[in-house]
Each structure stands twice: as C-alpha cells, then as structure tokens.
Short mmCIF file of C-alpha atoms and ligand atoms in Angstrom, two decimals:
data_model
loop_
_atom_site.label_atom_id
_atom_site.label_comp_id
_atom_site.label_asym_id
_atom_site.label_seq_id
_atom_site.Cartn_x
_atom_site.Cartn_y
_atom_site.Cartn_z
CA UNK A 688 -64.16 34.45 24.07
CA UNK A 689 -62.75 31.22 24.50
CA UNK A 690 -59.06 30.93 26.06
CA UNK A 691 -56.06 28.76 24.16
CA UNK A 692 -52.56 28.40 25.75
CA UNK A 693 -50.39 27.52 22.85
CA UNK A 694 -47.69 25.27 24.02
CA UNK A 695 -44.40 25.61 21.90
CA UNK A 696 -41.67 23.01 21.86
CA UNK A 697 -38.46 23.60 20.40
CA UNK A 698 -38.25 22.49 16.98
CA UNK A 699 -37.04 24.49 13.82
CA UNK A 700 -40.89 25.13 13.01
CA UNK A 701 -41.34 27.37 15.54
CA UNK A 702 -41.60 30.56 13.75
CA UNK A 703 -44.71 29.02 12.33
CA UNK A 704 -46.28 29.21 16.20
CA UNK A 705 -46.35 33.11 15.43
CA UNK A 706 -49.09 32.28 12.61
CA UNK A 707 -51.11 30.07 14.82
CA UNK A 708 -51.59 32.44 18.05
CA UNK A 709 -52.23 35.48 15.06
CA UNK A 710 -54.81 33.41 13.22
CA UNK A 711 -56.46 31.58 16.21
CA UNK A 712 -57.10 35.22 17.86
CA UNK A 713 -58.53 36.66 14.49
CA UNK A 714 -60.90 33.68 15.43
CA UNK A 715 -61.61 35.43 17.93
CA UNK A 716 -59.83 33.31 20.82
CA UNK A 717 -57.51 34.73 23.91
CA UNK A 718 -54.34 32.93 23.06
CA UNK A 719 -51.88 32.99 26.00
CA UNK A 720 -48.28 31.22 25.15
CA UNK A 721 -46.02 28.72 27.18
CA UNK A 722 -42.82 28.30 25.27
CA UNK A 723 -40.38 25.89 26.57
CA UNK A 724 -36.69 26.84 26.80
CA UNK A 725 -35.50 25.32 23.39
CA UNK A 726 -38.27 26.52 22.01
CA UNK A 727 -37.37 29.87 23.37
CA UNK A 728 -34.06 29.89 21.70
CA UNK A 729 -35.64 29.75 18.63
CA UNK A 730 -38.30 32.55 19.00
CA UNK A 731 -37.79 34.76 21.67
CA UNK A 732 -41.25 35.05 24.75
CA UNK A 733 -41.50 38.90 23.57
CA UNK A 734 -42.67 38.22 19.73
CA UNK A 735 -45.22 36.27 21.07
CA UNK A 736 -46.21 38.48 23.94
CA UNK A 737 -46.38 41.31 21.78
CA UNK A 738 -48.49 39.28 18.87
CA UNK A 739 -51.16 38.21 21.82
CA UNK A 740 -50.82 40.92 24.34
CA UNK A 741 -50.41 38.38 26.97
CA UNK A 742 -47.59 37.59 28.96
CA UNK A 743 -45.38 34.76 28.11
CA UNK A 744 -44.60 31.69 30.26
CA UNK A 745 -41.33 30.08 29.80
CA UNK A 746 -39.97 28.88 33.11
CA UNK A 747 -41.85 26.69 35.65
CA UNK A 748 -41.46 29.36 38.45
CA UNK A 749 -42.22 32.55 36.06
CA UNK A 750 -45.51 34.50 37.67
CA UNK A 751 -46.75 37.38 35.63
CA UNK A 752 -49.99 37.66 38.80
CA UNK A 753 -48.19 37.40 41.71
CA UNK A 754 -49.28 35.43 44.23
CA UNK A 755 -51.51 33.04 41.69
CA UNK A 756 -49.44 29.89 40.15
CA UNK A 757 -49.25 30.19 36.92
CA UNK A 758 -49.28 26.59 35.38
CA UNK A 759 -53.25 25.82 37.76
CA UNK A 760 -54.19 29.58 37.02
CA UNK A 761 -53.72 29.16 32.85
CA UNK A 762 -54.56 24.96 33.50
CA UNK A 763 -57.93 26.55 34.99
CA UNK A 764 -58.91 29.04 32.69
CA UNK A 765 -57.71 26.96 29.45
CA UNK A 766 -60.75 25.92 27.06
CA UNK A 767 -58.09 23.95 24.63
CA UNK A 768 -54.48 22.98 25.14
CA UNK A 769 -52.66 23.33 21.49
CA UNK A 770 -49.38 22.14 21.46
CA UNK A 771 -47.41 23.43 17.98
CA UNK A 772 -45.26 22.30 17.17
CA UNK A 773 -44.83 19.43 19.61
CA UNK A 774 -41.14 17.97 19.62
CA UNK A 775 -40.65 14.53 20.06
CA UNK A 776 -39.15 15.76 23.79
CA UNK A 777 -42.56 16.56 24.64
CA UNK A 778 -44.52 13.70 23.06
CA UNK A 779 -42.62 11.86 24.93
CA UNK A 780 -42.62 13.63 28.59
CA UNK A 781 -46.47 14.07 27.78
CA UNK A 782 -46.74 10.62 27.69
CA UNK A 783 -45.39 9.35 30.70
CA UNK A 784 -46.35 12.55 32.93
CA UNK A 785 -43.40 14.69 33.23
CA UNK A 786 -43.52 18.00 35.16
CA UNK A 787 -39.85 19.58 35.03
CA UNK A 788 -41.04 22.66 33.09
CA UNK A 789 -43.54 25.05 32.62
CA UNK A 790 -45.11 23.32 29.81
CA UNK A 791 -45.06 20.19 30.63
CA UNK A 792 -46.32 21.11 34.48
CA UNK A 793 -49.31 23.15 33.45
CA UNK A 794 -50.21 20.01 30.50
CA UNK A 795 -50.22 17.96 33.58
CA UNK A 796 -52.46 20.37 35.60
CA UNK A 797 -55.14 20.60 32.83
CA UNK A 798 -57.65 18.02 32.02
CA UNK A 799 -59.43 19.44 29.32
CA UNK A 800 -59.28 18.95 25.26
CA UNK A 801 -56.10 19.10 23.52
CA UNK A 802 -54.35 19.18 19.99
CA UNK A 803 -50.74 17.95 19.61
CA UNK A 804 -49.02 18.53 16.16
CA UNK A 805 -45.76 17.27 16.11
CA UNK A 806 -42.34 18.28 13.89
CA UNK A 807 -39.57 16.53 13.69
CA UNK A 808 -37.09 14.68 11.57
CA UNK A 809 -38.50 11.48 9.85
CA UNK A 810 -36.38 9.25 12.16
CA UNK A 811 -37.15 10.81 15.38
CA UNK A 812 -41.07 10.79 13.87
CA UNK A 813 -40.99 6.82 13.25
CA UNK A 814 -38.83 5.86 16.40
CA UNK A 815 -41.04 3.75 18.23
CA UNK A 816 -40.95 5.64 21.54
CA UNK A 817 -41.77 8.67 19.75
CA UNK A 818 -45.08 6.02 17.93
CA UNK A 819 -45.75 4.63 21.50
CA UNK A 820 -46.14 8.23 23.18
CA UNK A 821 -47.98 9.49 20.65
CA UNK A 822 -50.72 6.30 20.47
CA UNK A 823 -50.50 6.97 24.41
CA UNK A 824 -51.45 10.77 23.50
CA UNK A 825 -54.00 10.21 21.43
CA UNK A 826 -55.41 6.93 23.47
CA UNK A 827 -56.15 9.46 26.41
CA UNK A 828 -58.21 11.73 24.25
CA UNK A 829 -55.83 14.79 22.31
CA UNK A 830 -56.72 15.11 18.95
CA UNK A 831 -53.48 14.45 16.78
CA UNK A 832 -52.41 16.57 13.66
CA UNK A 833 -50.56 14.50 11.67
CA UNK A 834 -47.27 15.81 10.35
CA UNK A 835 -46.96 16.02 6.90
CA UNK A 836 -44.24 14.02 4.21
CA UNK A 837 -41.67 15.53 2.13
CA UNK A 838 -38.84 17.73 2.12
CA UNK A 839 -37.69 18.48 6.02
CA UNK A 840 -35.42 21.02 7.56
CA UNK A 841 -32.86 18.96 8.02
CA UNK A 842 -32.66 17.83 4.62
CA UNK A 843 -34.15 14.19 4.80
CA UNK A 844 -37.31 13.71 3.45
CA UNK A 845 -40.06 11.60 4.76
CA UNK A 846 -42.65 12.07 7.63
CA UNK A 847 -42.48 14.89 10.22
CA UNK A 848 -43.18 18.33 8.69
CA UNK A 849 -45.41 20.52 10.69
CA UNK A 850 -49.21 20.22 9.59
CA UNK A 851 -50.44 23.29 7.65
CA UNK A 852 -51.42 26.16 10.10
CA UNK A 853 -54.55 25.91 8.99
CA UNK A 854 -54.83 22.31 9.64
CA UNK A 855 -53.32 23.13 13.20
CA UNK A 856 -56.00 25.76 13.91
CA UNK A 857 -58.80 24.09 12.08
CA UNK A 858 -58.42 21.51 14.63
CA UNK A 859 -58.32 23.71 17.57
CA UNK A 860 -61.12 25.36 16.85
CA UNK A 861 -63.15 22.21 16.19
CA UNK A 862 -62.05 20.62 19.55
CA UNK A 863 -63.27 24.03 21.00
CA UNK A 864 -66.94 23.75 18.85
CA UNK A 865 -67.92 20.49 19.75
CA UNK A 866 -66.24 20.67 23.62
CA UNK A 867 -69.98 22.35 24.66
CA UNK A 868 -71.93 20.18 22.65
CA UNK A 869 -72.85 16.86 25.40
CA UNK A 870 -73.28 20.15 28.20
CA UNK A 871 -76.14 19.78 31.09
CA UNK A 872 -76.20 16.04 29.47
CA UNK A 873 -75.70 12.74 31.14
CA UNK A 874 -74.05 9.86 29.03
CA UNK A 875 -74.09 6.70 30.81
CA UNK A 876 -71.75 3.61 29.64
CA UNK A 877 -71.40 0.30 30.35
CA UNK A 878 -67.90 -0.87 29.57
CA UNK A 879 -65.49 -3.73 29.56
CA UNK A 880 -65.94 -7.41 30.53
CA UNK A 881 -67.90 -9.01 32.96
CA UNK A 882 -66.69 -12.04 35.17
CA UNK A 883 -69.60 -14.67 36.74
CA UNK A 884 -67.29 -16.67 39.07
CA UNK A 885 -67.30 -20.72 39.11
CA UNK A 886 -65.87 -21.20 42.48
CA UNK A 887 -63.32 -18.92 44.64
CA UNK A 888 -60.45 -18.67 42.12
CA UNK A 889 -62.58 -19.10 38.34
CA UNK A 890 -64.61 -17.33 36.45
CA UNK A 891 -66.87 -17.11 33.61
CA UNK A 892 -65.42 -13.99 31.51
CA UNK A 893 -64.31 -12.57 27.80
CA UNK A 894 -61.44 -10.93 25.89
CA UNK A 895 -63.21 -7.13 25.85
CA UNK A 896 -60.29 -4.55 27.18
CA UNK A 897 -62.60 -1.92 28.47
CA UNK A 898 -60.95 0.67 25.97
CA UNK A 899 -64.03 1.19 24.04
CA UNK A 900 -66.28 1.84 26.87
CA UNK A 901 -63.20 4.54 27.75
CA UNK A 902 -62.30 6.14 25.12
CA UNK A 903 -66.26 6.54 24.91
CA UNK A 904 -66.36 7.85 27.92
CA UNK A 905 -63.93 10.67 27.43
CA UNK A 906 -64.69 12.11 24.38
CA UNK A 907 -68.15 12.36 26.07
CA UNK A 908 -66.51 14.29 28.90
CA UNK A 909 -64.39 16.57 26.19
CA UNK A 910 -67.96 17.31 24.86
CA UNK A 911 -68.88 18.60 28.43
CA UNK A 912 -71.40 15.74 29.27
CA UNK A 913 -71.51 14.21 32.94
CA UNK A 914 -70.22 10.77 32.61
CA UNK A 915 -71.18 7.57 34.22
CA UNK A 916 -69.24 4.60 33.50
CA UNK A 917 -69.91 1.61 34.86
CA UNK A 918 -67.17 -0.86 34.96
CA UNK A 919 -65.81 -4.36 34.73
CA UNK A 920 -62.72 -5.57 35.95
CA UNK A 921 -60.38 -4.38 33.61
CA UNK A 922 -56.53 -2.45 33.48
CA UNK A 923 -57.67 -0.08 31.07
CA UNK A 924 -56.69 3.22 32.51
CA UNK A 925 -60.11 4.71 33.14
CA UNK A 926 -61.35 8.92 32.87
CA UNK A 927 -60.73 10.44 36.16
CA UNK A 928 -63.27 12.71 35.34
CA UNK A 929 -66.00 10.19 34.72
CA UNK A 930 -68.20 8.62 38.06
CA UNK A 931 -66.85 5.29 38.14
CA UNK A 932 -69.01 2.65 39.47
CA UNK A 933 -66.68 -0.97 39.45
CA UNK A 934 -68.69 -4.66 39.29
CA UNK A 935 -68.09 -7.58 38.44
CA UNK A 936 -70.97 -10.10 37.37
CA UNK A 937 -73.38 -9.41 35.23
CA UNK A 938 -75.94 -8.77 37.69
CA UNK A 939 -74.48 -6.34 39.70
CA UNK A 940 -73.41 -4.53 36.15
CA UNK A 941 -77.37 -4.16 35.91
CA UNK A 942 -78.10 -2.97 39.25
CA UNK A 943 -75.57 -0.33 38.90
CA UNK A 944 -76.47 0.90 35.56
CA UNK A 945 -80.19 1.19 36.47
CA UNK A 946 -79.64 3.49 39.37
CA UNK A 947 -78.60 5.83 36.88
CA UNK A 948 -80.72 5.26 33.90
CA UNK A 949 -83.62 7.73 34.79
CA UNK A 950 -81.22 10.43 34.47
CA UNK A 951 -79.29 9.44 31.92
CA UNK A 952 -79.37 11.15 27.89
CA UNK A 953 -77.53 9.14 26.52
CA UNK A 954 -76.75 5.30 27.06
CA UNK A 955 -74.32 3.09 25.82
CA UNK A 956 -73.79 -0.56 25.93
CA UNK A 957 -70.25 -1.24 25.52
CA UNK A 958 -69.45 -4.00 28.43
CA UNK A 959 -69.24 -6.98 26.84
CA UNK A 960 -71.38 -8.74 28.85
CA UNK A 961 -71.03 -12.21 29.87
CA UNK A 962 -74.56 -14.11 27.99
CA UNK A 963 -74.88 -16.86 30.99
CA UNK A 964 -73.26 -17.39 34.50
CA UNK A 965 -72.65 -20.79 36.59
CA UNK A 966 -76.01 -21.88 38.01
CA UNK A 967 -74.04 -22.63 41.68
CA UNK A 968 -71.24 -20.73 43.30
CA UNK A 969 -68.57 -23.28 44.42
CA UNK A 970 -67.40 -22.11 47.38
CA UNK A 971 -63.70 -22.32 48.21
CA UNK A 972 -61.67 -24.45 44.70
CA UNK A 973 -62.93 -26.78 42.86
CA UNK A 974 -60.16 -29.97 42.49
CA UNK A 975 -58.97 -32.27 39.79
CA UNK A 976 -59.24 -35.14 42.47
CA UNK A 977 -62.99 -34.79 42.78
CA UNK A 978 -63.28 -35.27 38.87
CA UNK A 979 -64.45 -33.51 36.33
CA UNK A 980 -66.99 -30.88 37.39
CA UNK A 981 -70.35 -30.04 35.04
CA UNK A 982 -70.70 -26.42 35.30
CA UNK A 983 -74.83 -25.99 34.91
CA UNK A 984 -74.97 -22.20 33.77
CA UNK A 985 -78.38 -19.86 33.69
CA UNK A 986 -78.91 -17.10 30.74
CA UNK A 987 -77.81 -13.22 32.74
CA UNK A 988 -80.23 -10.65 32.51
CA UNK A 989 -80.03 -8.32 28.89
CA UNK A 990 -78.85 -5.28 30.57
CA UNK A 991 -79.33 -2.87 27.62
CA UNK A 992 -82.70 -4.24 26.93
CA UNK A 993 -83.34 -3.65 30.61
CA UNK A 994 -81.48 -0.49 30.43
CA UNK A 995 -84.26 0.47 27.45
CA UNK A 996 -86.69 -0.42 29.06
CA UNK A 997 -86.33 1.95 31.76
CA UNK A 998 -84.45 5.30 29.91
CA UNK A 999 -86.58 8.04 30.13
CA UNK A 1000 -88.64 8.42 27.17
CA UNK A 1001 -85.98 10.71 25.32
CA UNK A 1002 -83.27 9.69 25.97
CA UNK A 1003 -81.08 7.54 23.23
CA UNK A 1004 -79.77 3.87 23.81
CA UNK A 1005 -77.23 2.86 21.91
CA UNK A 1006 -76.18 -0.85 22.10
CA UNK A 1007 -72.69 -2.43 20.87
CA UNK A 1008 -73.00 -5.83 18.84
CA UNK A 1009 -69.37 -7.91 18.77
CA UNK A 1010 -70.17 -10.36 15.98
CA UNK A 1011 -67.88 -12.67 14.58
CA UNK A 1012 -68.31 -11.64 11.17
CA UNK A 1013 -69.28 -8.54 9.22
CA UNK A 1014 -72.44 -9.57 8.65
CA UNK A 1015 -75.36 -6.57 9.83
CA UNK A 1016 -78.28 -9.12 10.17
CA UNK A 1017 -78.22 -9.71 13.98
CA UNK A 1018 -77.22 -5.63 14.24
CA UNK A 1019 -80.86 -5.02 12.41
CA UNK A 1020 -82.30 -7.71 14.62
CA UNK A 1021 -81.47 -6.11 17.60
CA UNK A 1022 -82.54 -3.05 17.22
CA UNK A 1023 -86.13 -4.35 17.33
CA UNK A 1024 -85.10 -7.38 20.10
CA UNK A 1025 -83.47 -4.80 22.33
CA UNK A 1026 -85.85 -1.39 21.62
CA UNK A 1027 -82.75 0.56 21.29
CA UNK A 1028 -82.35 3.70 19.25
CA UNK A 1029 -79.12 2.19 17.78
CA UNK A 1030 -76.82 -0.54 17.11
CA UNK A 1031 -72.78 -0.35 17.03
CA UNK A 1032 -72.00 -3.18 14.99
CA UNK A 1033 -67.97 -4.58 15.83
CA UNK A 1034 -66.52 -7.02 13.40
CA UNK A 1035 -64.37 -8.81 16.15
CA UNK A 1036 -63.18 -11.52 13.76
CA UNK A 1037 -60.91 -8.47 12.50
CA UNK A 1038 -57.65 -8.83 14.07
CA UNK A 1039 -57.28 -5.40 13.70
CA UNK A 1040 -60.33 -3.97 15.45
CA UNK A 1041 -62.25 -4.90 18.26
CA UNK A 1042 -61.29 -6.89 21.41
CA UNK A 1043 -57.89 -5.59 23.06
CA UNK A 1044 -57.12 -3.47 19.83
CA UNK A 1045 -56.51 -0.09 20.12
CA UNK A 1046 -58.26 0.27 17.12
CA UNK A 1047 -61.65 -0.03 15.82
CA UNK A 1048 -64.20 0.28 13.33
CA UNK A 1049 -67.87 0.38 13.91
CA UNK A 1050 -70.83 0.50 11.60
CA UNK A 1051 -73.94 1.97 13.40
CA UNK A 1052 -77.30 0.63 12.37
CA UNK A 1053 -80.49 2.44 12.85
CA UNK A 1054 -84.23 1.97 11.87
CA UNK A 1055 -83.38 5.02 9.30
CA UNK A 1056 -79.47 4.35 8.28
CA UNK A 1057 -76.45 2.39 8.11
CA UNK A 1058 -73.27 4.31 8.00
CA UNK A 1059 -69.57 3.18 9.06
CA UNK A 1060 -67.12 4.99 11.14
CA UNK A 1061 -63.29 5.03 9.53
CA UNK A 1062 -60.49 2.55 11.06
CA UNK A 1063 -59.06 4.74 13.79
CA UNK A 1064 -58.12 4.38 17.40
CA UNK A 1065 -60.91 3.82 19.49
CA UNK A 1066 -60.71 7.22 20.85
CA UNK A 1067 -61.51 9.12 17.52
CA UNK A 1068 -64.46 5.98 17.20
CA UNK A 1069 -65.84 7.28 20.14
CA UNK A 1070 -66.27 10.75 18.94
CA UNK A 1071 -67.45 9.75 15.23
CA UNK A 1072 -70.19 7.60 17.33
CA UNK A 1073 -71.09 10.64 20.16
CA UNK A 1074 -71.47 12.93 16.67
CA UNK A 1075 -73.78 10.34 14.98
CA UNK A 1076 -76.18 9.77 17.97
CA UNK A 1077 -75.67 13.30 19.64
CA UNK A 1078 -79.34 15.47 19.77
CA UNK A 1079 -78.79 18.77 18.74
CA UNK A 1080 -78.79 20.90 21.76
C1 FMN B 824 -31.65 23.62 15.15
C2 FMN B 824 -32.45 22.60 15.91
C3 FMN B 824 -33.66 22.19 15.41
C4 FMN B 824 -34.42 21.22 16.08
N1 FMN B 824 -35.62 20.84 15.58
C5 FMN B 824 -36.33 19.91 16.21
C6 FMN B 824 -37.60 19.49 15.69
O1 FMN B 824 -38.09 19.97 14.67
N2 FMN B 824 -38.27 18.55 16.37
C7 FMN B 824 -37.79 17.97 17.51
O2 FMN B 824 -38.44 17.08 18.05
N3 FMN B 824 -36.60 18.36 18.02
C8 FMN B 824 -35.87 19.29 17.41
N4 FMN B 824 -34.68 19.70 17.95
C9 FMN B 824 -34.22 19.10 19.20
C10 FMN B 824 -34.95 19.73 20.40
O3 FMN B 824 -34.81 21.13 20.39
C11 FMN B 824 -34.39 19.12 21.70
O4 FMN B 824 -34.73 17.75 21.75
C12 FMN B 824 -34.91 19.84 22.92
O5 FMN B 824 -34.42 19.20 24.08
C13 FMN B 824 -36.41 19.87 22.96
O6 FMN B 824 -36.84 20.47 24.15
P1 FMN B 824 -38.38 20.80 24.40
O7 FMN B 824 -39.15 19.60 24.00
O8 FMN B 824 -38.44 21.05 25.87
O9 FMN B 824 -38.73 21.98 23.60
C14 FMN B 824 -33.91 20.66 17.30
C15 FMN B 824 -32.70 21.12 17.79
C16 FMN B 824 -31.97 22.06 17.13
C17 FMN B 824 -30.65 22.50 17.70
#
C-alpha cells in the first residue's frame, strides 16, 4: 500500500480535498492529511481524520506518536506529496523554502515526488510571483495540475479553478506508478558546459545552462534510479540526491564519466561539450601589449562515442544533438557515427527552447523511430525522454 500525505492549503476549494483522500484510498493508498490553519478554518482536521482513519496534522508541534516528529516521521514514510488545493501562500513559501508550519516544514523534510494543484482567484493565479514560484515548483521536479478557466468563487472568471479531482488523483497515482520504474538502475548523465581554459583567466566554453542535464537527472531519481551526474561549471541548482562529480574541460568530463560507465543502464549525453580546446595552456594572462595572440586549438575527445564504446553491452546511450536548425540529418548521422542507441535532437536556433531556456523540445531519433516530445519545461522533457528510452523492468 503506498502512503500519500495530502497537503491542504486554505482556499475555498477545500471541501473538494474530502473527495481526493476518499478516492485516492479506494485506490487503494494510505492517505494521511496535513491541513494548514486557513485551510483548517474551512474544513475542520476531524472530517478528514474520520474519512482516512488517520490522525490529522495541523500545527508544526502537533505529535499524534509521541516521542517521533511528525513532519521527518510522515516526510519518511511518504511515497507522494499531493498538495490540493495549493494556495498561492504555499506556492509561494514552497518556492523559496519556508518552514513556519506543519505543511510547509514536513514539504521541506521530504524529497520525494510531488503534485501541486493550485486554486485561486485569476489575479492571484497570473501575478508573477505566484508564475515565478510555480516555474520554480515545477523546475525542481513536482508535477503541476493546472487549474482550470471559467467561473471562480469569487465571482471573476478566468484561470484558477481547482483541476477536476480526477485530474488531481490521476496525477498522483501516475507519479506513484512510474516512481519504481528506473529502481536497482543506474542512469548516468553528462550535463552542462564544458570550459578548456586559454590562459589563467579565459576559457574556451558555450551557452548550455546545465538545466537539461538536471532536470534529467531528477526525474530519473523520482523514477527510483541511482543517479550520476557529471558536471560542468554551471549555477544550475543541481539534485541533492544525485552523485555529483564537478569538471571542467572536456577531458576530465571523460575521465569522470568512464569510471562509471561499466555500471551504468542508462547514459545520457547532455553536457554540451566543448568540440576543440587551446593546443597550449598560457600560464598566468595573456596581454594586449604582447599583440594579438593565435590560439592553435586540438579536436577533444567524443565523450559519448567513448562513453559507447565502453557501456556494458545492455545498457542504452542516449546522446543530445544541439543543431542550429531543425533539420534531423546530422541526428540520423550520429546515431551510426556515435553507436548510440539514440539521438535527442535540440533545435537551439529556437529562442524558445534549448540553451538557458527553461523550456524545451526534443525530437528523439532512433534506428526504428522518430517521435517528438511536446514544448514543456525541461523537467517534464526529461520524463517524456526517461519514458521513451526506459527498458521495461
Ligand atoms: C473565504 C476565503 C477564501 C479563500 N480562497 C483562497 C483560494 O482559493 N486560494 C488562495 O490562494 N487563497 C485563498 N484565500 C486566502 C488564503 O486563505 C490566505 O492567503 C491564507 O493565508 C493562506 O494560508 P495557507 O497557504 O497557509 O493555507 C481565501 C481566503 C478566504 C477568507
């Protein structure tokens, strides 16, 4: 039996929490409630303790085991996080880390999958620190449902409705289906940019963010793989969960990556590696006064080619292409140059997608098919991409 603590907020579409916990159990799930205090104005802890037969959490100190805090004990035992509906409060304390009640304190003691649907009024839903927290939200790996348009308590009509229950528990149970899938597997990911230095303060590098290789990265852990992600220099905040190995050049990206290849399942080559490096570190700074330097450069290693190479024989390699136009010839051609099971094609001349975006949109090549993922943040990319190369257990 998996275990969901419903997190309710307080917004007029509380009530509807009642139907969630009734039809997530009849799914056959534990569901074990932390209301906040609006939300507990609105429906009181005992409804919901007698509709789950679990006790009811409310404020940060309450106990119901003595002796066991609550908000690690339910963080700890929690398979999915669903927080229904999610006020624009919350959004925005889960965004930037609050911990100054017993929702927000066990949220921020839990590291697992989550679901956030939020309800609100249209202009609370559109303010942009309510947008912000909620890209921030979904960024770090919760899967969002949407709130619907029209008619809204309040009277105004526009965007904020609570989802359909349905919709709301749909989506928890899918988060819990596919959170076992990657288990007792290794993914291993090579992410963001690489830098090949000129001289003491220059470098060689590109425009790639890192958030690809991330977002990759987490929805791998959601799925219960063992993560490896090997690193550029890059701001992008990074999976905590995920064994972080940090480089720089080119070279030492390789090095890294193939200590772990021969127990990897799954690889993917996300860094945007840097094609050539200076032939001679300048040591100290190169100066204007001396004239105008040549920089002689050398091609760097093909790390996923090398990566291929070495996988074990079943494992899948999956290699990212950023081309400059939409075109899928050089995605087909490296398939064969590379000897990879797959290629992630990335129109980067897309403002939209790509480099530094938050968004992407990838087509994925094979020997056997060419299907594309839909515009969407990179997070909910990374997930379309895990299902479309994932073995079947
Ligand atoms: C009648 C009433 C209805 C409300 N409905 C909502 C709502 O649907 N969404 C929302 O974000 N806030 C709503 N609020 C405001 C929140 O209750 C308020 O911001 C509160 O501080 C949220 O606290 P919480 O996020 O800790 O639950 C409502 C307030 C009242 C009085």
């Amino acid at each position: 039996m998996k275990t969901v603590v419903l997190g309710v907020s307080g917004s007029v579409a509380c009530y509807r929490a009642c139907d969630i916990a009734r039809e997530l159990m009849r799914n056959d799930c534990r569901v074990r409630v932390c209301l906040t205090h609006a939300a507990s104005k609105f429906v009181s802890p005992s409804l919901f303790e007698a509709l789950t037969g679990q006790p009811c959490l409310v404020s940060a100190f309450d106990e119901p085991e003595q002796g066991r805090m609550a908000h690690i004990d339910w963080a700890r035992e929690a398979d999915v996080v669903t927080v229904a509906p999610a006020t624009a409060n919350i959004l925005n304390k889960l965004a930037n880390g609050y911990a100054d009640d017993m929702l927000t304190t066990l949220a921020l003691a839990y590291d697992g999958p989550t679901v956030v649907a939020p309800a609100m009024n249209p202009t609370m839903f559109g303010n942009e620190t309510t947008q912000a927290s909620l890209r921030a939200i979904e960024a770090r790996g919760a899967s969002i449902v949407w709130p619907q348009s029209g008619d809204v308590a309040c009277g105004e009509n526009g965007q904020g409705k609570l989802a359909a229950v349905q919709d709301i528990v749909d989506a928890t149970l899918g988060v819990l289906a596919r959170s076992k899938t990657l288990v007792g597997k290794t993914v291993l990911i090579t992410s963001g940019p690489t830098q090949e230095p000129i001289d003491d303060v220059r470098f060689l590098s590109n425009r790639s963010s890192g958030k690809m290789g991330a977002a990759l990265a987490r929805a791998a852990l959601d799925r219960g793989a063992s993560v490896v992600l090997v690193t550029g220099p890059t701001n992008t905040v990074l999976p905590s969960g995920a064994t972080l190995v940090w480089v720089r050049t080119a070279r030492e990206m390789l090095a890294a990556a193939m200590s772990h290849v021969g127990n990897s399942d799954l690889i993917f080559g996300a860094a945007a590696v840097s094609d050539f490096s200076p032939a001679m570190l300048v040591s100290g700074k190169i100066r204007k006064a001396d004239g105008l330097p040549t920089v002689a450069l050398v091609v760097n290693p093909d790390i996923i080619a090398e990566l291929a190479k070495a996988a074990p024989a079943s494992a899948r390699v999956i290699a990212f292409a950023a081309e400059p136009n939409p075109d899928l010839e050089v995605a087909r051609r490296k398939l064969e140059e590379k000897g990879v099971y797959a290629v992630a094609h990335n129109d980067v001349s897309d403002a939209g997608i790509g480099f530094e975006s938050d968004d992407n949109e990838l087509t994925l090549v094979t020997r056997d098919r060419e299907v594309r993922s839909p515009r969407a943040p990179k997070i909910v990319c990374a997930h379309w991409l895990l299902e479309q190369t994932t073995l079947p257990n």
